Amino acid sequence: MSHVAEVKRKKISTQTFLQMKKNGQKISMLTAYDAQTAEIMDESCVHSILVGDSLGMVVLGYETTLQVTMEDMLHHCKAVARGAKTALLIGDLPFLSYQISIQDAVRNSGRLIQEGGMQAVKLEGGRERAEAIRAIIAAGIPVMGHLGLTPQSVNKFGGFGVQATTALAAQRLLEDALILQNSGCFGIVLESIPARLAALVSKRLDIPTIGIGAGAGCDGQVLVAPDMLGLFSRFTPKFVKKYASLHDTMREAFSSYVADIESGTFPGTEHTYEMSDAEWEETIKLIKE
Ligand code: KIV
């Protein structure tokens, strides 16, 4: 167990996020989808864990996040909640779980809290989500916004490219950020937008911005864990810093395992159970009879 894990930490809340912004303290966030990874993140003192719908791409093998369902999200939220006790846990509302009606938005947010064990929810979009955000917050559920590259709109954008690169789009994004803040969001993820725009938005807001591909001027950063661990290898966005090479490490381990079995090196005597000679002799006698 690491040194940091031995220090008992106070549960992080959405209020902690707001206080950290006031104090000029940077916020760290990572995505997780299972209990063990969440536990390790808690040991590492990560401030917040997002059970992102990136689940669809980095765990479930889909091309986009659009196939992820509420049941998928609940399954993985429950696992993360069992693993992490300190980090603020945020559950992503999947595609079509909040866009069709305000009732759906509130009910599905409530499920992520009540069944999934999350403390807050995240949804994608700007002004068009203001009414749903206010209704979810009125039910006592903290909401995080998400602007810029919103992957549930991949078909509208025509890919996963950088957003808000024109003056008009940048102005609209700032307006959306202010609308999300006025609607009650406790924070906003800014994904794949120019760094100077993200820095300006972060300065104009009282609530923290969490950047992913949005530069160092945000109040915090989030990365998709399998990206930063070098585990997800299908493609790596420019903004990902790889802190490990787990894909290579795992492939080497699996290949060595196969080679050990083929050569008879595994299992060795240290991996093998035995019985006493007396019991074995008795066994032979019984079998012979
Ligand atoms: O689903 C996700 O992992 C996300 C992050 C990229 C912010 O929304």
mmCIF file of C-alpha atoms and ligand atoms in Angstrom:
data_model
loop_
_atom_site.group_PDB
_atom_site.id
_atom_site.type_symbol
_atom_site.label_atom_id
_atom_site.label_comp_id
_atom_site.label_asym_id
_atom_site.label_seq_id
_atom_site.Cartn_x
_atom_site.Cartn_y
_atom_site.Cartn_z
ATOM 1 C CA MET A 1 0.000 0.000 0.000
ATOM 2 C CA SER A 2 1.395 3.418 -0.924
ATOM 3 C CA HIS A 3 2.236 6.156 1.592
ATOM 4 C CA VAL A 4 -0.650 8.359 0.392
ATOM 5 C CA ALA A 5 -3.142 5.541 0.902
ATOM 6 C CA GLU A 6 -2.265 5.311 4.582
ATOM 7 C CA VAL A 7 -3.522 8.868 5.190
ATOM 8 C CA LYS A 8 -7.293 8.758 5.865
ATOM 9 C CA ARG A 9 -8.836 11.179 3.381
ATOM 10 C CA LYS A 10 -12.122 13.017 3.678
ATOM 11 C CA LYS A 11 -14.835 12.120 1.167
ATOM 12 C CA ILE A 12 -14.719 14.558 -1.744
ATOM 13 C CA SER A 13 -17.990 16.262 -2.678
ATOM 14 C CA THR A 14 -19.176 18.684 -5.333
ATOM 15 C CA GLN A 15 -18.690 21.402 -2.685
ATOM 16 C CA THR A 16 -15.025 20.383 -2.455
ATOM 17 C CA PHE A 17 -14.772 20.982 -6.210
ATOM 18 C CA LEU A 18 -16.130 24.531 -5.860
ATOM 19 C CA GLN A 19 -13.820 25.233 -2.909
ATOM 20 C CA MET A 20 -10.822 23.916 -4.856
ATOM 21 C CA LYS A 21 -11.566 26.318 -7.699
ATOM 22 C CA LYS A 22 -11.784 29.209 -5.200
ATOM 23 C CA ASN A 23 -8.437 28.158 -3.665
ATOM 24 C CA GLY A 24 -6.800 27.795 -7.081
ATOM 25 C CA GLN A 25 -6.184 24.059 -6.439
ATOM 26 C CA LYS A 26 -6.138 21.858 -9.557
ATOM 27 C CA ILE A 27 -8.645 18.983 -9.719
ATOM 28 C CA SER A 28 -7.653 15.514 -10.975
ATOM 29 C CA MET A 29 -10.207 13.168 -12.534
ATOM 30 C CA LEU A 30 -9.911 9.794 -14.274
ATOM 31 C CA THR A 31 -12.435 7.432 -15.756
ATOM 32 C CA ALA A 32 -12.934 3.953 -14.281
ATOM 33 C CA TYR A 33 -15.316 1.105 -15.016
ATOM 34 C CA ASP A 34 -14.496 -1.585 -12.421
ATOM 35 C CA ALA A 35 -13.987 -1.912 -8.665
ATOM 36 C CA GLN A 36 -10.300 -2.798 -8.674
ATOM 37 C CA THR A 37 -9.211 0.146 -10.833
ATOM 38 C CA ALA A 38 -11.394 2.488 -8.759
ATOM 39 C CA GLU A 39 -9.747 1.213 -5.566
ATOM 40 C CA ILE A 40 -6.270 1.873 -6.973
ATOM 41 C CA MET A 41 -7.332 5.367 -8.054
ATOM 42 C CA ASP A 42 -8.608 6.057 -4.533
ATOM 43 C CA GLU A 43 -5.249 4.887 -3.146
ATOM 44 C CA SER A 44 -3.582 7.301 -5.573
ATOM 45 C CA CYS A 45 -5.630 10.253 -4.197
ATOM 46 C CA VAL A 46 -7.413 11.038 -7.485
ATOM 47 C CA HIS A 47 -10.054 13.662 -6.602
ATOM 48 C CA SER A 48 -12.818 12.317 -8.799
ATOM 49 C CA ILE A 49 -13.741 9.205 -10.771
ATOM 50 C CA LEU A 50 -15.997 9.449 -13.795
ATOM 51 C CA VAL A 51 -17.770 6.311 -14.914
ATOM 52 C CA GLY A 52 -17.808 7.600 -18.474
ATOM 53 C CA ASP A 53 -19.840 6.234 -21.343
ATOM 54 C CA SER A 54 -16.399 5.895 -22.990
ATOM 55 C CA LEU A 55 -17.071 2.473 -21.403
ATOM 56 C CA GLY A 56 -18.605 1.572 -24.775
ATOM 57 C CA MET A 57 -15.366 2.183 -26.673
ATOM 58 C CA VAL A 58 -12.592 1.273 -24.233
ATOM 59 C CA VAL A 59 -14.203 -1.697 -22.456
ATOM 60 C CA LEU A 60 -17.169 -3.012 -24.465
ATOM 61 C CA GLY A 61 -15.573 -2.799 -27.923
ATOM 62 C CA TYR A 62 -18.056 -0.492 -29.694
ATOM 63 C CA GLU A 63 -16.907 2.067 -32.300
ATOM 64 C CA THR A 64 -18.718 4.925 -30.509
ATOM 65 C CA THR A 65 -20.445 5.631 -27.191
ATOM 66 C CA LEU A 66 -23.915 5.564 -28.778
ATOM 67 C CA GLN A 67 -24.633 1.893 -28.043
ATOM 68 C CA VAL A 68 -24.143 2.239 -24.265
ATOM 69 C CA THR A 69 -27.351 1.694 -22.275
ATOM 70 C CA MET A 70 -28.520 2.657 -18.791
ATOM 71 C CA GLU A 71 -28.136 -1.000 -17.762
ATOM 72 C CA ASP A 72 -24.487 -0.997 -18.967
ATOM 73 C CA MET A 73 -23.816 2.206 -17.015
ATOM 74 C CA LEU A 74 -25.492 0.930 -13.850
ATOM 75 C CA HIS A 75 -23.516 -2.313 -13.952
ATOM 76 C CA HIS A 76 -20.191 -0.452 -14.083
ATOM 77 C CA CYS A 77 -21.218 2.392 -11.720
ATOM 78 C CA LYS A 78 -22.042 -0.215 -9.047
ATOM 79 C CA ALA A 79 -18.624 -1.826 -9.491
ATOM 80 C CA VAL A 80 -16.781 1.508 -9.212
ATOM 81 C CA ALA A 81 -18.824 2.491 -6.144
ATOM 82 C CA ARG A 82 -17.747 -0.762 -4.460
ATOM 83 C CA GLY A 83 -14.082 0.072 -5.139
ATOM 84 C CA ALA A 84 -13.747 3.793 -4.343
ATOM 85 C CA LYS A 85 -14.672 5.382 -1.030
ATOM 86 C CA THR A 86 -13.094 8.858 -1.181
ATOM 87 C CA ALA A 87 -13.146 10.232 -4.717
ATOM 88 C CA LEU A 88 -16.225 12.096 -5.947
ATOM 89 C CA LEU A 89 -18.065 9.564 -8.124
ATOM 90 C CA ILE A 90 -19.744 10.882 -11.265
ATOM 91 C CA GLY A 91 -21.877 8.711 -13.558
ATOM 92 C CA ASP A 92 -22.344 9.546 -17.233
ATOM 93 C CA LEU A 93 -25.901 9.635 -18.558
ATOM 94 C CA PRO A 94 -25.786 7.555 -21.764
ATOM 95 C CA PHE A 95 -27.220 8.476 -25.173
ATOM 96 C CA LEU A 96 -31.037 8.860 -25.153
ATOM 97 C CA SER A 97 -31.291 8.572 -21.366
ATOM 98 C CA TYR A 98 -31.884 12.357 -20.943
ATOM 99 C CA GLN A 99 -32.621 13.799 -24.415
ATOM 100 C CA ILE A 100 -36.194 12.533 -24.915
ATOM 101 C CA SER A 101 -37.998 13.942 -21.878
ATOM 102 C CA ILE A 102 -37.298 15.790 -18.651
ATOM 103 C CA GLN A 103 -38.906 12.905 -16.738
ATOM 104 C CA ASP A 104 -36.435 10.460 -18.318
ATOM 105 C CA ALA A 105 -33.562 12.778 -17.441
ATOM 106 C CA VAL A 106 -34.588 12.949 -13.758
ATOM 107 C CA ARG A 107 -35.463 9.244 -13.476
ATOM 108 C CA ASN A 108 -32.246 8.045 -15.096
ATOM 109 C CA SER A 109 -30.114 10.481 -13.076
ATOM 110 C CA GLY A 110 -31.840 9.157 -9.961
ATOM 111 C CA ARG A 111 -31.022 5.570 -10.974
ATOM 112 C CA LEU A 112 -27.304 6.378 -11.304
ATOM 113 C CA ILE A 113 -27.428 7.751 -7.739
ATOM 114 C CA GLN A 114 -29.831 5.290 -6.084
ATOM 115 C CA GLU A 115 -28.812 2.043 -7.829
ATOM 116 C CA GLY A 116 -25.381 2.957 -9.198
ATOM 117 C CA GLY A 117 -23.954 4.520 -6.021
ATOM 118 C CA MET A 118 -22.835 7.727 -7.782
ATOM 119 C CA GLN A 119 -22.806 11.172 -6.144
ATOM 120 C CA ALA A 120 -23.363 13.194 -9.312
ATOM 121 C CA VAL A 121 -24.226 12.766 -12.982
ATOM 122 C CA LYS A 122 -22.751 14.181 -16.195
ATOM 123 C CA LEU A 123 -24.582 14.962 -19.413
ATOM 124 C CA GLU A 124 -23.543 16.400 -22.766
ATOM 125 C CA GLY A 125 -24.770 19.602 -24.383
ATOM 126 C CA GLY A 126 -25.362 23.310 -23.853
ATOM 127 C CA ARG A 127 -28.431 25.558 -23.786
ATOM 128 C CA GLU A 128 -30.689 22.764 -25.098
ATOM 129 C CA ARG A 129 -30.101 20.870 -21.825
ATOM 130 C CA ALA A 130 -30.802 23.764 -19.427
ATOM 131 C CA GLU A 131 -34.340 22.646 -18.540
ATOM 132 C CA ALA A 132 -33.298 19.031 -17.892
ATOM 133 C CA ILE A 133 -30.333 20.179 -15.784
ATOM 134 C CA ARG A 134 -32.563 22.370 -13.614
ATOM 135 C CA ALA A 135 -35.039 19.511 -13.116
ATOM 136 C CA ILE A 136 -32.296 17.015 -12.157
ATOM 137 C CA ILE A 137 -30.795 19.499 -9.688
ATOM 138 C CA ALA A 138 -34.276 20.196 -8.277
ATOM 139 C CA ALA A 139 -34.396 16.474 -7.440
ATOM 140 C CA GLY A 140 -31.233 16.953 -5.341
ATOM 141 C CA ILE A 141 -28.766 15.507 -7.851
ATOM 142 C CA PRO A 142 -25.601 17.462 -8.747
ATOM 143 C CA VAL A 143 -24.970 17.797 -12.495
ATOM 144 C CA MET A 144 -21.725 18.222 -14.415
ATOM 145 C CA GLY A 145 -21.960 19.634 -17.955
ATOM 146 C CA HIS A 146 -19.882 18.639 -20.993
ATOM 147 C CA LEU A 147 -19.126 21.009 -23.909
ATOM 148 C CA GLY A 148 -16.893 21.004 -26.982
ATOM 149 C CA LEU A 149 -16.439 17.538 -28.452
ATOM 150 C CA THR A 150 -19.469 15.750 -27.058
ATOM 151 C CA PRO A 151 -19.023 12.159 -28.303
ATOM 152 C CA GLN A 152 -22.760 11.357 -28.274
ATOM 153 C CA SER A 153 -23.001 13.852 -31.206
ATOM 154 C CA VAL A 154 -20.234 12.141 -33.210
ATOM 155 C CA ASN A 155 -22.545 11.690 -36.201
ATOM 156 C CA LYS A 156 -23.443 15.386 -36.190
ATOM 157 C CA PHE A 157 -19.747 16.380 -35.989
ATOM 158 C CA GLY A 158 -18.657 13.765 -38.556
ATOM 159 C CA GLY A 159 -15.908 12.409 -36.285
ATOM 160 C CA PHE A 160 -14.022 13.033 -33.047
ATOM 161 C CA GLY A 161 -12.207 16.208 -34.190
ATOM 162 C CA VAL A 162 -11.418 19.428 -32.313
ATOM 163 C CA GLN A 163 -14.404 21.784 -31.810
ATOM 164 C CA ALA A 164 -15.067 25.534 -31.462
ATOM 165 C CA THR A 165 -12.240 26.594 -33.742
ATOM 166 C CA THR A 166 -14.111 29.545 -35.284
ATOM 167 C CA ALA A 167 -14.891 32.838 -33.537
ATOM 168 C CA LEU A 168 -18.661 32.232 -33.757
ATOM 169 C CA ALA A 169 -18.411 28.673 -32.382
ATOM 170 C CA ALA A 170 -16.102 29.889 -29.594
ATOM 171 C CA GLN A 171 -18.581 32.642 -28.642
ATOM 172 C CA ARG A 172 -21.423 30.099 -28.610
ATOM 173 C CA LEU A 173 -19.424 27.733 -26.413
ATOM 174 C CA LEU A 174 -18.777 30.505 -23.865
ATOM 175 C CA GLU A 175 -22.501 31.375 -23.866
ATOM 176 C CA ASP A 176 -23.350 27.680 -23.334
ATOM 177 C CA ALA A 177 -20.872 27.441 -20.455
ATOM 178 C CA LEU A 178 -22.512 30.439 -18.742
ATOM 179 C CA ILE A 179 -25.980 28.922 -19.301
ATOM 180 C CA LEU A 180 -24.843 25.616 -17.744
ATOM 181 C CA GLN A 181 -23.432 27.517 -14.757
ATOM 182 C CA ASN A 182 -26.662 29.538 -14.373
ATOM 183 C CA SER A 183 -28.670 26.305 -14.618
ATOM 184 C CA GLY A 184 -26.815 25.024 -11.543
ATOM 185 C CA CYS A 185 -24.029 22.747 -12.867
ATOM 186 C CA PHE A 186 -21.219 22.276 -10.324
ATOM 187 C CA GLY A 187 -18.612 21.878 -13.075
ATOM 188 C CA ILE A 188 -18.159 21.478 -16.813
ATOM 189 C CA VAL A 189 -15.999 19.095 -18.855
ATOM 190 C CA LEU A 190 -14.408 20.916 -21.806
ATOM 191 C CA GLU A 191 -13.345 18.382 -24.433
ATOM 192 C CA SER A 192 -11.121 18.963 -27.485
ATOM 193 C CA ILE A 193 -11.318 22.733 -27.832
ATOM 194 C CA PRO A 194 -8.524 25.304 -28.366
ATOM 195 C CA ALA A 195 -6.476 25.846 -25.196
ATOM 196 C CA ARG A 196 -6.872 29.635 -25.126
ATOM 197 C CA LEU A 197 -10.651 29.346 -25.423
ATOM 198 C CA ALA A 198 -10.729 26.841 -22.532
ATOM 199 C CA ALA A 199 -8.537 29.160 -20.428
ATOM 200 C CA LEU A 200 -10.858 32.110 -21.118
ATOM 201 C CA VAL A 201 -13.992 30.075 -20.289
ATOM 202 C CA SER A 202 -12.334 28.848 -17.077
ATOM 203 C CA LYS A 203 -11.588 32.452 -16.031
ATOM 204 C CA ARG A 204 -15.143 33.625 -16.748
ATOM 205 C CA LEU A 205 -16.793 30.831 -14.712
ATOM 206 C CA ASP A 206 -17.120 30.460 -10.931
ATOM 207 C CA ILE A 207 -17.534 26.686 -11.300
ATOM 208 C CA PRO A 208 -14.540 24.493 -12.212
ATOM 209 C CA THR A 209 -13.785 23.398 -15.746
ATOM 210 C CA ILE A 210 -12.297 19.941 -16.237
ATOM 211 C CA GLY A 211 -10.339 19.733 -19.470
ATOM 212 C CA ILE A 212 -9.627 16.830 -21.778
ATOM 213 C CA GLY A 213 -7.759 18.038 -24.826
ATOM 214 C CA ALA A 214 -8.421 21.619 -23.683
ATOM 215 C CA GLY A 215 -5.001 22.706 -22.404
ATOM 216 C CA ALA A 216 -3.522 23.651 -19.041
ATOM 217 C CA GLY A 217 -5.766 26.655 -18.396
ATOM 218 C CA CYS A 218 -8.650 24.501 -17.100
ATOM 219 C CA ASP A 219 -9.294 24.103 -13.367
ATOM 220 C CA GLY A 220 -8.746 20.363 -13.580
ATOM 221 C CA GLN A 221 -7.986 17.566 -16.010
ATOM 222 C CA VAL A 222 -9.603 14.247 -16.885
ATOM 223 C CA LEU A 223 -8.227 11.377 -18.965
ATOM 224 C CA VAL A 224 -9.767 8.078 -19.994
ATOM 225 C CA ALA A 225 -7.821 5.574 -17.872
ATOM 226 C CA PRO A 226 -7.221 2.923 -20.577
ATOM 227 C CA ASP A 227 -5.777 5.732 -22.774
ATOM 228 C CA MET A 228 -3.350 7.060 -20.154
ATOM 229 C CA LEU A 229 -2.370 3.508 -19.147
ATOM 230 C CA GLY A 230 -1.504 2.659 -22.775
ATOM 231 C CA LEU A 231 -4.078 -0.125 -22.677
ATOM 232 C CA PHE A 232 -6.527 1.048 -25.355
ATOM 233 C CA SER A 233 -4.535 0.855 -28.581
ATOM 234 C CA ARG A 234 -7.120 1.307 -31.376
ATOM 235 C CA PHE A 235 -6.256 5.039 -31.577
ATOM 236 C CA THR A 236 -4.664 7.598 -29.266
ATOM 237 C CA PRO A 237 -5.854 11.213 -29.369
ATOM 238 C CA LYS A 238 -3.152 13.946 -29.422
ATOM 239 C CA PHE A 239 -4.114 15.101 -25.908
ATOM 240 C CA VAL A 240 -3.365 11.763 -24.215
ATOM 241 C CA LYS A 241 -0.180 11.452 -22.168
ATOM 242 C CA LYS A 242 0.690 7.777 -21.704
ATOM 243 C CA TYR A 243 1.823 7.017 -18.144
ATOM 244 C CA ALA A 244 2.272 3.271 -18.792
ATOM 245 C CA SER A 245 2.314 0.747 -21.638
ATOM 246 C CA LEU A 246 -0.167 -1.799 -20.309
ATOM 247 C CA HIS A 247 -1.124 -3.088 -23.759
ATOM 248 C CA ASP A 248 2.482 -4.213 -24.386
ATOM 249 C CA THR A 249 2.908 -5.427 -20.803
ATOM 250 C CA MET A 250 -0.243 -7.541 -21.018
ATOM 251 C CA ARG A 251 0.580 -8.926 -24.460
ATOM 252 C CA GLU A 252 4.050 -9.952 -23.217
ATOM 253 C CA ALA A 253 2.541 -11.588 -20.127
ATOM 254 C CA PHE A 254 -0.073 -13.500 -22.162
ATOM 255 C CA SER A 255 2.560 -14.628 -24.726
ATOM 256 C CA SER A 256 4.892 -15.813 -21.941
ATOM 257 C CA TYR A 257 2.020 -17.752 -20.394
ATOM 258 C CA VAL A 258 1.251 -19.489 -23.701
ATOM 259 C CA ALA A 259 4.976 -20.275 -24.201
ATOM 260 C CA ASP A 260 5.268 -21.641 -20.626
ATOM 261 C CA ILE A 261 2.326 -23.974 -21.175
ATOM 262 C CA GLU A 262 3.672 -25.158 -24.509
ATOM 263 C CA SER A 263 7.131 -25.835 -23.011
ATOM 264 C CA GLY A 264 5.726 -27.351 -19.793
ATOM 265 C CA THR A 265 7.445 -24.689 -17.636
ATOM 266 C CA PHE A 266 4.122 -23.759 -16.020
ATOM 267 C CA PRO A 267 2.831 -24.892 -13.598
ATOM 268 C CA GLY A 268 5.982 -25.465 -11.540
ATOM 269 C CA THR A 269 6.056 -27.323 -8.207
ATOM 270 C CA GLU A 270 5.585 -23.957 -6.425
ATOM 271 C CA HIS A 271 2.145 -23.631 -8.094
ATOM 272 C CA THR A 272 1.108 -27.223 -7.305
ATOM 273 C CA TYR A 273 -0.791 -28.804 -4.373
ATOM 274 C CA GLU A 274 0.368 -32.125 -2.810
ATOM 275 C CA MET A 275 -0.904 -34.740 -0.359
ATOM 276 C CA SER A 276 1.162 -36.709 2.169
ATOM 277 C CA ASP A 277 3.037 -39.825 0.991
ATOM 278 C CA ALA A 278 0.994 -41.928 3.449
ATOM 279 C CA GLU A 279 -2.320 -40.714 2.017
ATOM 280 C CA TRP A 280 -1.012 -41.216 -1.504
ATOM 281 C CA GLU A 281 0.041 -44.816 -0.771
ATOM 282 C CA GLU A 282 -3.410 -45.428 0.743
ATOM 283 C CA THR A 283 -4.977 -43.936 -2.407
ATOM 284 C CA ILE A 284 -2.956 -46.266 -4.664
ATOM 285 C CA LYS A 285 -4.035 -49.252 -2.532
ATOM 286 C CA LEU A 286 -7.713 -48.232 -2.746
ATOM 287 C CA ILE A 287 -7.541 -47.692 -6.482
ATOM 288 C CA LYS A 288 -5.853 -51.091 -7.036
ATOM 289 C CA GLU A 289 -8.482 -52.955 -5.046
HETATM 290 O O1 KIV B 1 -17.157 9.197 -21.298
HETATM 291 C C1 KIV B 1 -16.116 9.726 -20.890
HETATM 292 O O2 KIV B 1 -15.143 9.068 -20.512
HETATM 293 C C2 KIV B 1 -16.073 11.187 -20.883
HETATM 294 C C3 KIV B 1 -14.740 11.811 -20.669
HETATM 295 C C4 KIV B 1 -13.986 11.788 -21.946
HETATM 296 C C5 KIV B 1 -14.840 13.184 -20.130
HETATM 297 O O3 KIV B 1 -17.058 11.815 -21.066
#
